[in-house]
PDB file of N, CA and C in Angstrom:
ATOM      1  N   GLN A   1     118.098 101.055  99.026  1.00  0.00           N
ATOM      2  CA  GLN A   1     118.166  99.630  99.304  1.00  0.00           C
ATOM      3  C   GLN A   1     118.083  99.365 100.799  1.00  0.00           C
ATOM      4  N   ASP A   2     118.764 100.155 101.599  1.00  0.00           N
ATOM      5  CA  ASP A   2     118.793  99.895 103.031  1.00  0.00           C
ATOM      6  C   ASP A   2     117.417  99.990 103.678  1.00  0.00           C
ATOM      7  N   ARG A   3     116.646 100.988 103.315  1.00  0.00           N
ATOM      8  CA  ARG A   3     115.359 101.206 103.972  1.00  0.00           C
ATOM      9  C   ARG A   3     114.336 100.133 103.622  1.00  0.00           C
ATOM     10  N   TYR A   4     114.255  99.752 102.350  1.00  0.00           N
ATOM     11  CA  TYR A   4     113.235  98.813 101.912  1.00  0.00           C
ATOM     12  C   TYR A   4     113.798  97.450 101.506  1.00  0.00           C
ATOM     13  N   GLY A   5     115.106  97.325 101.453  1.00  0.00           N
ATOM     14  CA  GLY A   5     115.717  96.053 101.105  1.00  0.00           C
ATOM     15  C   GLY A   5     115.615  95.702  99.635  1.00  0.00           C
ATOM     16  N   LEU A   6     115.545  96.719  98.782  1.00  0.00           N
ATOM     17  CA  LEU A   6     115.506  96.437  97.352  1.00  0.00           C
ATOM     18  C   LEU A   6     116.288  97.478  96.579  1.00  0.00           C
ATOM     19  N   GLY A   7     116.617  97.100  95.375  1.00  0.00           N
ATOM     20  CA  GLY A   7     117.370  97.985  94.501  1.00  0.00           C
ATOM     21  C   GLY A   7     116.915  97.788  93.069  1.00  0.00           C
ATOM     22  N   LEU A   8     117.405  98.624  92.185  1.00  0.00           N
ATOM     23  CA  LEU A   8     117.024  98.564  90.782  1.00  0.00           C
ATOM     24  C   LEU A   8     118.268  98.654  89.915  1.00  0.00           C
ATOM     25  N   TYR A   9     118.376  97.754  88.972  1.00  0.00           N
ATOM     26  CA  TYR A   9     119.447  97.798  87.983  1.00  0.00           C
ATOM     27  C   TYR A   9     118.800  97.767  86.618  1.00  0.00           C
ATOM     28  N   GLY A  10     119.325  98.529  85.685  1.00  0.00           N
ATOM     29  CA  GLY A  10     118.810  98.537  84.322  1.00  0.00           C
ATOM     30  C   GLY A  10     119.938  98.303  83.344  1.00  0.00           C
ATOM     31  N   VAL A  11     119.588  97.745  82.216  1.00  0.00           N
ATOM     32  CA  VAL A  11     120.594  97.480  81.188  1.00  0.00           C
ATOM     33  C   VAL A  11     120.342  98.416  80.010  1.00  0.00           C
ATOM     34  N   GLU A  12     121.404  99.007  79.507  1.00  0.00           N
ATOM     35  CA  GLU A  12     121.347  99.875  78.330  1.00  0.00           C
ATOM     36  C   GLU A  12     121.680  99.019  77.117  1.00  0.00           C
ATOM     37  N   TYR A  13     120.836  99.081  76.112  1.00  0.00           N
ATOM     38  CA  TYR A  13     121.093  98.284  74.910  1.00  0.00           C
ATOM     39  C   TYR A  13     122.344  98.768  74.205  1.00  0.00           C
ATOM     40  N   PRO A  14     123.247  97.843  73.841  1.00  0.00           N
ATOM     41  CA  PRO A  14     124.442  98.238  73.095  1.00  0.00           C
ATOM     42  C   PRO A  14     124.066  99.001  71.824  1.00  0.00           C
ATOM     43  N   GLY A  15     124.754 100.102  71.599  1.00  0.00           N
ATOM     44  CA  GLY A  15     124.491 100.914  70.420  1.00  0.00           C
ATOM     45  C   GLY A  15     123.519 102.047  70.666  1.00  0.00           C
ATOM     46  N   TYR A  16     122.946 102.109  71.883  1.00  0.00           N
ATOM     47  CA  TYR A  16     122.003 103.170  72.229  1.00  0.00           C
ATOM     48  C   TYR A  16     122.504 103.922  73.451  1.00  0.00           C
ATOM     49  N   GLY A  17     122.081 105.157  73.575  1.00  0.00           N
ATOM     50  CA  GLY A  17     122.367 105.927  74.780  1.00  0.00           C
ATOM     51  C   GLY A  17     123.831 105.936  75.161  1.00  0.00           C
ATOM     52  N   LEU A  18     124.106 105.595  76.417  1.00  0.00           N
ATOM     53  CA  LEU A  18     125.476 105.613  76.923  1.00  0.00           C
ATOM     54  C   LEU A  18     126.253 104.347  76.592  1.00  0.00           C
ATOM     55  N   ALA A  19     125.587 103.339  76.074  1.00  0.00           N
ATOM     56  CA  ALA A  19     126.244 102.059  75.770  1.00  0.00           C
ATOM     57  C   ALA A  19     126.892 102.117  74.382  1.00  0.00           C
ATOM     58  N   GLN A  20     127.879 102.977  74.267  1.00  0.00           N
ATOM     59  CA  GLN A  20     128.593 103.145  73.012  1.00  0.00           C
ATOM     60  C   GLN A  20     130.036 102.717  73.228  1.00  0.00           C
ATOM     61  N   PRO A  21     130.766 102.175  72.332  1.00  0.00           N
ATOM     62  CA  PRO A  21     130.263 101.717  71.043  1.00  0.00           C
ATOM     63  C   PRO A  21     129.512 100.408  71.218  1.00  0.00           C
ATOM     64  N   GLY A  22     128.922  99.974  70.178  1.00  0.00           N
ATOM     65  CA  GLY A  22     128.194  98.723  70.212  1.00  0.00           C
ATOM     66  C   GLY A  22     127.184  98.683  69.091  1.00  0.00           C
ATOM     67  N   SER A  23     126.609  97.537  68.923  1.00  0.00           N
ATOM     68  CA  SER A  23     125.638  97.343  67.862  1.00  0.00           C
ATOM     69  C   SER A  23     124.369  96.746  68.472  1.00  0.00           C
ATOM     70  N   PRO A  24     123.195  97.310  68.146  1.00  0.00           N
ATOM     71  CA  PRO A  24     121.959  96.827  68.741  1.00  0.00           C
ATOM     72  C   PRO A  24     121.445  95.543  68.093  1.00  0.00           C
ATOM     73  N   LYS A  25     122.291  94.544  68.073  1.00  0.00           N
ATOM     74  CA  LYS A  25     121.894  93.235  67.545  1.00  0.00           C
ATOM     75  C   LYS A  25     121.328  92.398  68.686  1.00  0.00           C
ATOM     76  N   GLU A  26     120.437  91.475  68.343  1.00  0.00           N
ATOM     77  CA  GLU A  26     119.780  90.647  69.346  1.00  0.00           C
ATOM     78  C   GLU A  26     120.782  89.957  70.266  1.00  0.00           C
ATOM     79  N   ALA A  27     121.803  89.352  69.699  1.00  0.00           N
ATOM     80  CA  ALA A  27     122.795  88.638  70.512  1.00  0.00           C
ATOM     81  C   ALA A  27     123.517  89.582  71.467  1.00  0.00           C
ATOM     82  N   ASN A  28     123.815  90.802  71.024  1.00  0.00           N
ATOM     83  CA  ASN A  28     124.506  91.772  71.878  1.00  0.00           C
ATOM     84  C   ASN A  28     123.621  92.249  73.024  1.00  0.00           C
ATOM     85  N   ILE A  29     122.342  92.413  72.741  1.00  0.00           N
ATOM     86  CA  ILE A  29     121.404  92.838  73.779  1.00  0.00           C
ATOM     87  C   ILE A  29     121.279  91.755  74.847  1.00  0.00           C
ATOM     88  N   TYR A  30     121.151  90.512  74.417  1.00  0.00           N
ATOM     89  CA  TYR A  30     121.074  89.404  75.369  1.00  0.00           C
ATOM     90  C   TYR A  30     122.363  89.294  76.179  1.00  0.00           C
ATOM     91  N   ALA A  31     123.506  89.474  75.522  1.00  0.00           N
ATOM     92  CA  ALA A  31     124.793  89.381  76.223  1.00  0.00           C
ATOM     93  C   ALA A  31     124.917  90.467  77.283  1.00  0.00           C
ATOM     94  N   ALA A  32     124.462  91.677  76.974  1.00  0.00           N
ATOM     95  CA  ALA A  32     124.518  92.777  77.946  1.00  0.00           C
ATOM     96  C   ALA A  32     123.625  92.479  79.151  1.00  0.00           C
ATOM     97  N   ALA A  33     122.432  91.966  78.893  1.00  0.00           N
ATOM     98  CA  ALA A  33     121.516  91.634  79.987  1.00  0.00           C
ATOM     99  C   ALA A  33     122.083  90.504  80.843  1.00  0.00           C
ATOM    100  N   GLU A  34     122.643  89.503  80.200  1.00  0.00           N
ATOM    101  CA  GLU A  34     123.203  88.380  80.952  1.00  0.00           C
ATOM    102  C   GLU A  34     124.407  88.821  81.781  1.00  0.00           C
ATOM    103  N   ALA A  35     125.231  89.704  81.233  1.00  0.00           N
ATOM    104  CA  ALA A  35     126.392  90.208  81.975  1.00  0.00           C
ATOM    105  C   ALA A  35     125.937  90.967  83.225  1.00  0.00           C
ATOM    106  N   LEU A  36     124.882  91.761  83.101  1.00  0.00           N
ATOM    107  CA  LEU A  36     124.361  92.488  84.253  1.00  0.00           C
ATOM    108  C   LEU A  36     123.846  91.521  85.316  1.00  0.00           C
ATOM    109  N   LEU A  37     123.105  90.509  84.894  1.00  0.00           N
ATOM    110  CA  LEU A  37     122.567  89.540  85.852  1.00  0.00           C
ATOM    111  C   LEU A  37     123.672  88.722  86.511  1.00  0.00           C
ATOM    112  N   GLN A  38     124.699  88.366  85.763  1.00  0.00           N
ATOM    113  CA  GLN A  38     125.847  87.651  86.348  1.00  0.00           C
ATOM    114  C   GLN A  38     126.547  88.531  87.370  1.00  0.00           C
ATOM    115  N   HIS A  39     126.665  89.818  87.065  1.00  0.00           N
ATOM    116  CA  HIS A  39     127.290  90.763  87.994  1.00  0.00           C
ATOM    117  C   HIS A  39     126.495  90.835  89.301  1.00  0.00           C
ATOM    118  N   LEU A  40     125.180  90.913  89.178  1.00  0.00           N
ATOM    119  CA  LEU A  40     124.339  90.944  90.379  1.00  0.00           C
ATOM    120  C   LEU A  40     124.599  89.731  91.264  1.00  0.00           C
ATOM    121  N   GLN A  41     124.685  88.559  90.637  1.00  0.00           N
ATOM    122  CA  GLN A  41     124.853  87.325  91.404  1.00  0.00           C
ATOM    123  C   GLN A  41     126.287  87.126  91.882  1.00  0.00           C
ATOM    124  N   ASP A  42     127.239  87.253  90.970  1.00  0.00           N
ATOM    125  CA  ASP A  42     128.628  86.907  91.282  1.00  0.00           C
ATOM    126  C   ASP A  42     129.368  87.970  92.092  1.00  0.00           C
ATOM    127  N   VAL A  43     129.133  89.233  91.794  1.00  0.00           N
ATOM    128  CA  VAL A  43     129.870  90.312  92.447  1.00  0.00           C
ATOM    129  C   VAL A  43     129.092  90.893  93.628  1.00  0.00           C
ATOM    130  N   LEU A  44     127.811  91.140  93.430  1.00  0.00           N
ATOM    131  CA  LEU A  44     127.014  91.772  94.484  1.00  0.00           C
ATOM    132  C   LEU A  44     126.348  90.773  95.418  1.00  0.00           C
ATOM    133  N   GLY A  45     126.384  89.493  95.065  1.00  0.00           N
ATOM    134  CA  GLY A  45     125.851  88.457  95.938  1.00  0.00           C
ATOM    135  C   GLY A  45     124.336  88.387  96.015  1.00  0.00           C
ATOM    136  N   VAL A  46     123.657  88.883  94.990  1.00  0.00           N
ATOM    137  CA  VAL A  46     122.195  88.817  94.975  1.00  0.00           C
ATOM    138  C   VAL A  46     121.783  87.405  94.579  1.00  0.00           C
ATOM    139  N   GLU A  47     120.936  86.801  95.378  1.00  0.00           N
ATOM    140  CA  GLU A  47     120.468  85.449  95.104  1.00  0.00           C
ATOM    141  C   GLU A  47     119.453  85.465  93.963  1.00  0.00           C
ATOM    142  N   PRO A  48     119.464  84.448  93.094  1.00  0.00           N
ATOM    143  CA  PRO A  48     118.521  84.407  91.972  1.00  0.00           C
ATOM    144  C   PRO A  48     117.063  84.554  92.394  1.00  0.00           C
ATOM    145  N   GLU A  49     116.704  84.007  93.543  1.00  0.00           N
ATOM    146  CA  GLU A  49     115.313  84.103  93.981  1.00  0.00           C
ATOM    147  C   GLU A  49     114.925  85.513  94.425  1.00  0.00           C
ATOM    148  N   GLN A  50     115.905  86.406  94.523  1.00  0.00           N
ATOM    149  CA  GLN A  50     115.627  87.797  94.872  1.00  0.00           C
ATOM    150  C   GLN A  50     115.480  88.690  93.643  1.00  0.00           C
ATOM    151  N   ILE A  51     115.713  88.141  92.469  1.00  0.00           N
ATOM    152  CA  ILE A  51     115.718  88.940  91.244  1.00  0.00           C
ATOM    153  C   ILE A  51     114.355  88.870  90.554  1.00  0.00           C
ATOM    154  N   VAL A  52     113.817  90.040  90.251  1.00  0.00           N
ATOM    155  CA  VAL A  52     112.586  90.165  89.474  1.00  0.00           C
ATOM    156  C   VAL A  52     112.971  90.773  88.127  1.00  0.00           C
ATOM    157  N   LEU A  53     112.710  90.061  87.063  1.00  0.00           N
ATOM    158  CA  LEU A  53     112.995  90.550  85.717  1.00  0.00           C
ATOM    159  C   LEU A  53     111.812  91.368  85.234  1.00  0.00           C
ATOM    160  N   VAL A  54     112.083  92.565  84.719  1.00  0.00           N
ATOM    161  CA  VAL A  54     111.034  93.444  84.215  1.00  0.00           C
ATOM    162  C   VAL A  54     111.407  93.872  82.803  1.00  0.00           C
ATOM    163  N   GLY A  55     110.459  93.737  81.889  1.00  0.00           N
ATOM    164  CA  GLY A  55     110.662  94.197  80.525  1.00  0.00           C
ATOM    165  C   GLY A  55     109.502  95.066  80.089  1.00  0.00           C
ATOM    166  N   GLN A  56     109.806  96.084  79.286  1.00  0.00           N
ATOM    167  CA  GLN A  56     108.751  96.932  78.740  1.00  0.00           C
ATOM    168  C   GLN A  56     108.907  96.981  77.231  1.00  0.00           C
ATOM    169  N   SER A  57     107.799  96.769  76.533  1.00  0.00           N
ATOM    170  CA  SER A  57     107.747  96.786  75.076  1.00  0.00           C
ATOM    171  C   SER A  57     108.775  95.791  74.517  1.00  0.00           C
ATOM    172  N   ILE A  58     109.709  96.251  73.711  1.00  0.00           N
ATOM    173  CA  ILE A  58     110.695  95.339  73.102  1.00  0.00           C
ATOM    174  C   ILE A  58     111.575  94.696  74.178  1.00  0.00           C
ATOM    175  N   GLY A  59     111.712  95.349  75.325  1.00  0.00           N
ATOM    176  CA  GLY A  59     112.484  94.785  76.430  1.00  0.00           C
ATOM    177  C   GLY A  59     111.852  93.538  77.025  1.00  0.00           C
ATOM    178  N   CYS A  60     110.571  93.302  76.714  1.00  0.00           N
ATOM    179  CA  CYS A  60     109.918  92.077  77.186  1.00  0.00           C
ATOM    180  C   CYS A  60     110.611  90.846  76.615  1.00  0.00           C
ATOM    181  N   ALA A  61     111.061  90.941  75.369  1.00  0.00           N
ATOM    182  CA  ALA A  61     111.760  89.805  74.750  1.00  0.00           C
ATOM    183  C   ALA A  61     113.037  89.484  75.510  1.00  0.00           C
ATOM    184  N   VAL A  62     113.739  90.509  75.934  1.00  0.00           N
ATOM    185  CA  VAL A  62     114.984  90.313  76.689  1.00  0.00           C
ATOM    186  C   VAL A  62     114.676  89.698  78.052  1.00  0.00           C
ATOM    187  N   ALA A  63     113.655  90.207  78.723  1.00  0.00           N
ATOM    188  CA  ALA A  63     113.288  89.677  80.038  1.00  0.00           C
ATOM    189  C   ALA A  63     112.867  88.211  79.936  1.00  0.00           C
ATOM    190  N   VAL A  64     112.086  87.877  78.925  1.00  0.00           N
ATOM    191  CA  VAL A  64     111.654  86.490  78.743  1.00  0.00           C
ATOM    192  C   VAL A  64     112.852  85.596  78.443  1.00  0.00           C
ATOM    193  N   GLU A  65     113.759  86.059  77.601  1.00  0.00           N
ATOM    194  CA  GLU A  65     114.952  85.256  77.274  1.00  0.00           C
ATOM    195  C   GLU A  65     115.798  85.011  78.522  1.00  0.00           C
ATOM    196  N   MET A  66     115.968  86.036  79.366  1.00  0.00           N
ATOM    197  CA  MET A  66     116.752  85.861  80.584  1.00  0.00           C
ATOM    198  C   MET A  66     116.051  84.900  81.542  1.00  0.00           C
ATOM    199  N   ALA A  67     114.741  84.942  81.585  1.00  0.00           N
ATOM    200  CA  ALA A  67     113.986  83.996  82.414  1.00  0.00           C
ATOM    201  C   ALA A  67     114.188  82.572  81.892  1.00  0.00           C
ATOM    202  N   GLN A  68     114.170  82.405  80.575  1.00  0.00           N
ATOM    203  CA  GLN A  68     114.392  81.079  79.994  1.00  0.00           C
ATOM    204  C   GLN A  68     115.798  80.562  80.288  1.00  0.00           C
ATOM    205  N   ARG A  69     116.741  81.470  80.450  1.00  0.00           N
ATOM    206  CA  ARG A  69     118.120  81.080  80.760  1.00  0.00           C
ATOM    207  C   ARG A  69     118.318  80.816  82.249  1.00  0.00           C
ATOM    208  N   GLY A  70     117.270  80.971  83.035  1.00  0.00           N
ATOM    209  CA  GLY A  70     117.349  80.636  84.450  1.00  0.00           C
ATOM    210  C   GLY A  70     117.628  81.780  85.387  1.00  0.00           C
ATOM    211  N   PHE A  71     117.613  82.995  84.889  1.00  0.00           N
ATOM    212  CA  PHE A  71     117.842  84.155  85.749  1.00  0.00           C
ATOM    213  C   PHE A  71     116.522  84.610  86.342  1.00  0.00           C
ATOM    214  N   GLY A  72     116.584  85.083  87.556  1.00  0.00           N
ATOM    215  CA  GLY A  72     115.409  85.663  88.186  1.00  0.00           C
ATOM    216  C   GLY A  72     114.438  84.642  88.727  1.00  0.00           C
ATOM    217  N   ASN A  73     113.527  85.148  89.523  1.00  0.00           N
ATOM    218  CA  ASN A  73     112.523  84.314  90.170  1.00  0.00           C
ATOM    219  C   ASN A  73     111.115  84.762  89.816  1.00  0.00           C
ATOM    220  N   ARG A  74     110.991  85.971  89.304  1.00  0.00           N
ATOM    221  CA  ARG A  74     109.708  86.532  88.901  1.00  0.00           C
ATOM    222  C   ARG A  74     109.910  87.254  87.569  1.00  0.00           C
ATOM    223  N   LEU A  75     108.808  87.383  86.837  1.00  0.00           N
ATOM    224  CA  LEU A  75     108.865  88.030  85.524  1.00  0.00           C
ATOM    225  C   LEU A  75     107.681  88.977  85.392  1.00  0.00           C
ATOM    226  N   VAL A  76     107.965  90.244  85.090  1.00  0.00           N
ATOM    227  CA  VAL A  76     106.929  91.251  84.883  1.00  0.00           C
ATOM    228  C   VAL A  76     107.088  91.795  83.469  1.00  0.00           C
ATOM    229  N   LEU A  77     106.017  91.744  82.682  1.00  0.00           N
ATOM    230  CA  LEU A  77     106.033  92.252  81.313  1.00  0.00           C
ATOM    231  C   LEU A  77     105.070  93.428  81.210  1.00  0.00           C
ATOM    232  N   LEU A  78     105.600  94.581  80.813  1.00  0.00           N
ATOM    233  CA  LEU A  78     104.803  95.806  80.662  1.00  0.00           C
ATOM    234  C   LEU A  78     104.644  96.086  79.176  1.00  0.00           C
ATOM    235  N   SER A  79     103.430  96.173  78.722  1.00  0.00           N
ATOM    236  CA  SER A  79     103.073  96.420  77.314  1.00  0.00           C
ATOM    237  C   SER A  79     103.869  95.533  76.351  1.00  0.00           C
ATOM    238  N   PRO A  80     103.781  94.202  76.550  1.00  0.00           N
ATOM    239  CA  PRO A  80     104.499  93.292  75.643  1.00  0.00           C
ATOM    240  C   PRO A  80     103.852  93.282  74.257  1.00  0.00           C
ATOM    241  N   PHE A  81     104.602  92.837  73.300  1.00  0.00           N
ATOM    242  CA  PHE A  81     104.101  92.715  71.933  1.00  0.00           C
ATOM    243  C   PHE A  81     103.731  91.251  71.694  1.00  0.00           C
ATOM    244  N   THR A  82     102.846  91.004  70.756  1.00  0.00           N
ATOM    245  CA  THR A  82     102.427  89.640  70.465  1.00  0.00           C
ATOM    246  C   THR A  82     103.252  89.017  69.354  1.00  0.00           C
ATOM    247  N   SER A  83     103.867  89.836  68.522  1.00  0.00           N
ATOM    248  CA  SER A  83     104.755  89.357  67.467  1.00  0.00           C
ATOM    249  C   SER A  83     105.615  90.517  67.000  1.00  0.00           C
ATOM    250  N   LEU A  84     106.693  90.233  66.280  1.00  0.00           N
ATOM    251  CA  LEU A  84     107.546  91.305  65.779  1.00  0.00           C
ATOM    252  C   LEU A  84     106.833  92.167  64.735  1.00  0.00           C
ATOM    253  N   MET A  85     105.806  91.628  64.130  1.00  0.00           N
ATOM    254  CA  MET A  85     105.031  92.397  63.156  1.00  0.00           C
ATOM    255  C   MET A  85     104.212  93.496  63.817  1.00  0.00           C
ATOM    256  N   ASP A  86     103.911  93.349  65.107  1.00  0.00           N
ATOM    257  CA  ASP A  86     103.158  94.375  65.825  1.00  0.00           C
ATOM    258  C   ASP A  86     104.023  95.595  65.990  1.00  0.00           C
TER     259      ASP A  86
END
């Protein structure tokens, strides 16, 4: 962060990986992402205009939802899906 003035934070979906216990329900995933973004702003003092939301595959839905809730200033979607049927 010091050299380039940027950092990276990632959210682990509840019920997967190290985010145990938990259930990988849509509401829980959104809550985890929102908690991380609130932490960035409230505790670490990161301004919303400094936040770039990035989602890959199913994570694109989470990134878009957080953007709709007013978090972040930019949105990057990597290999998004066009529908849940895809």
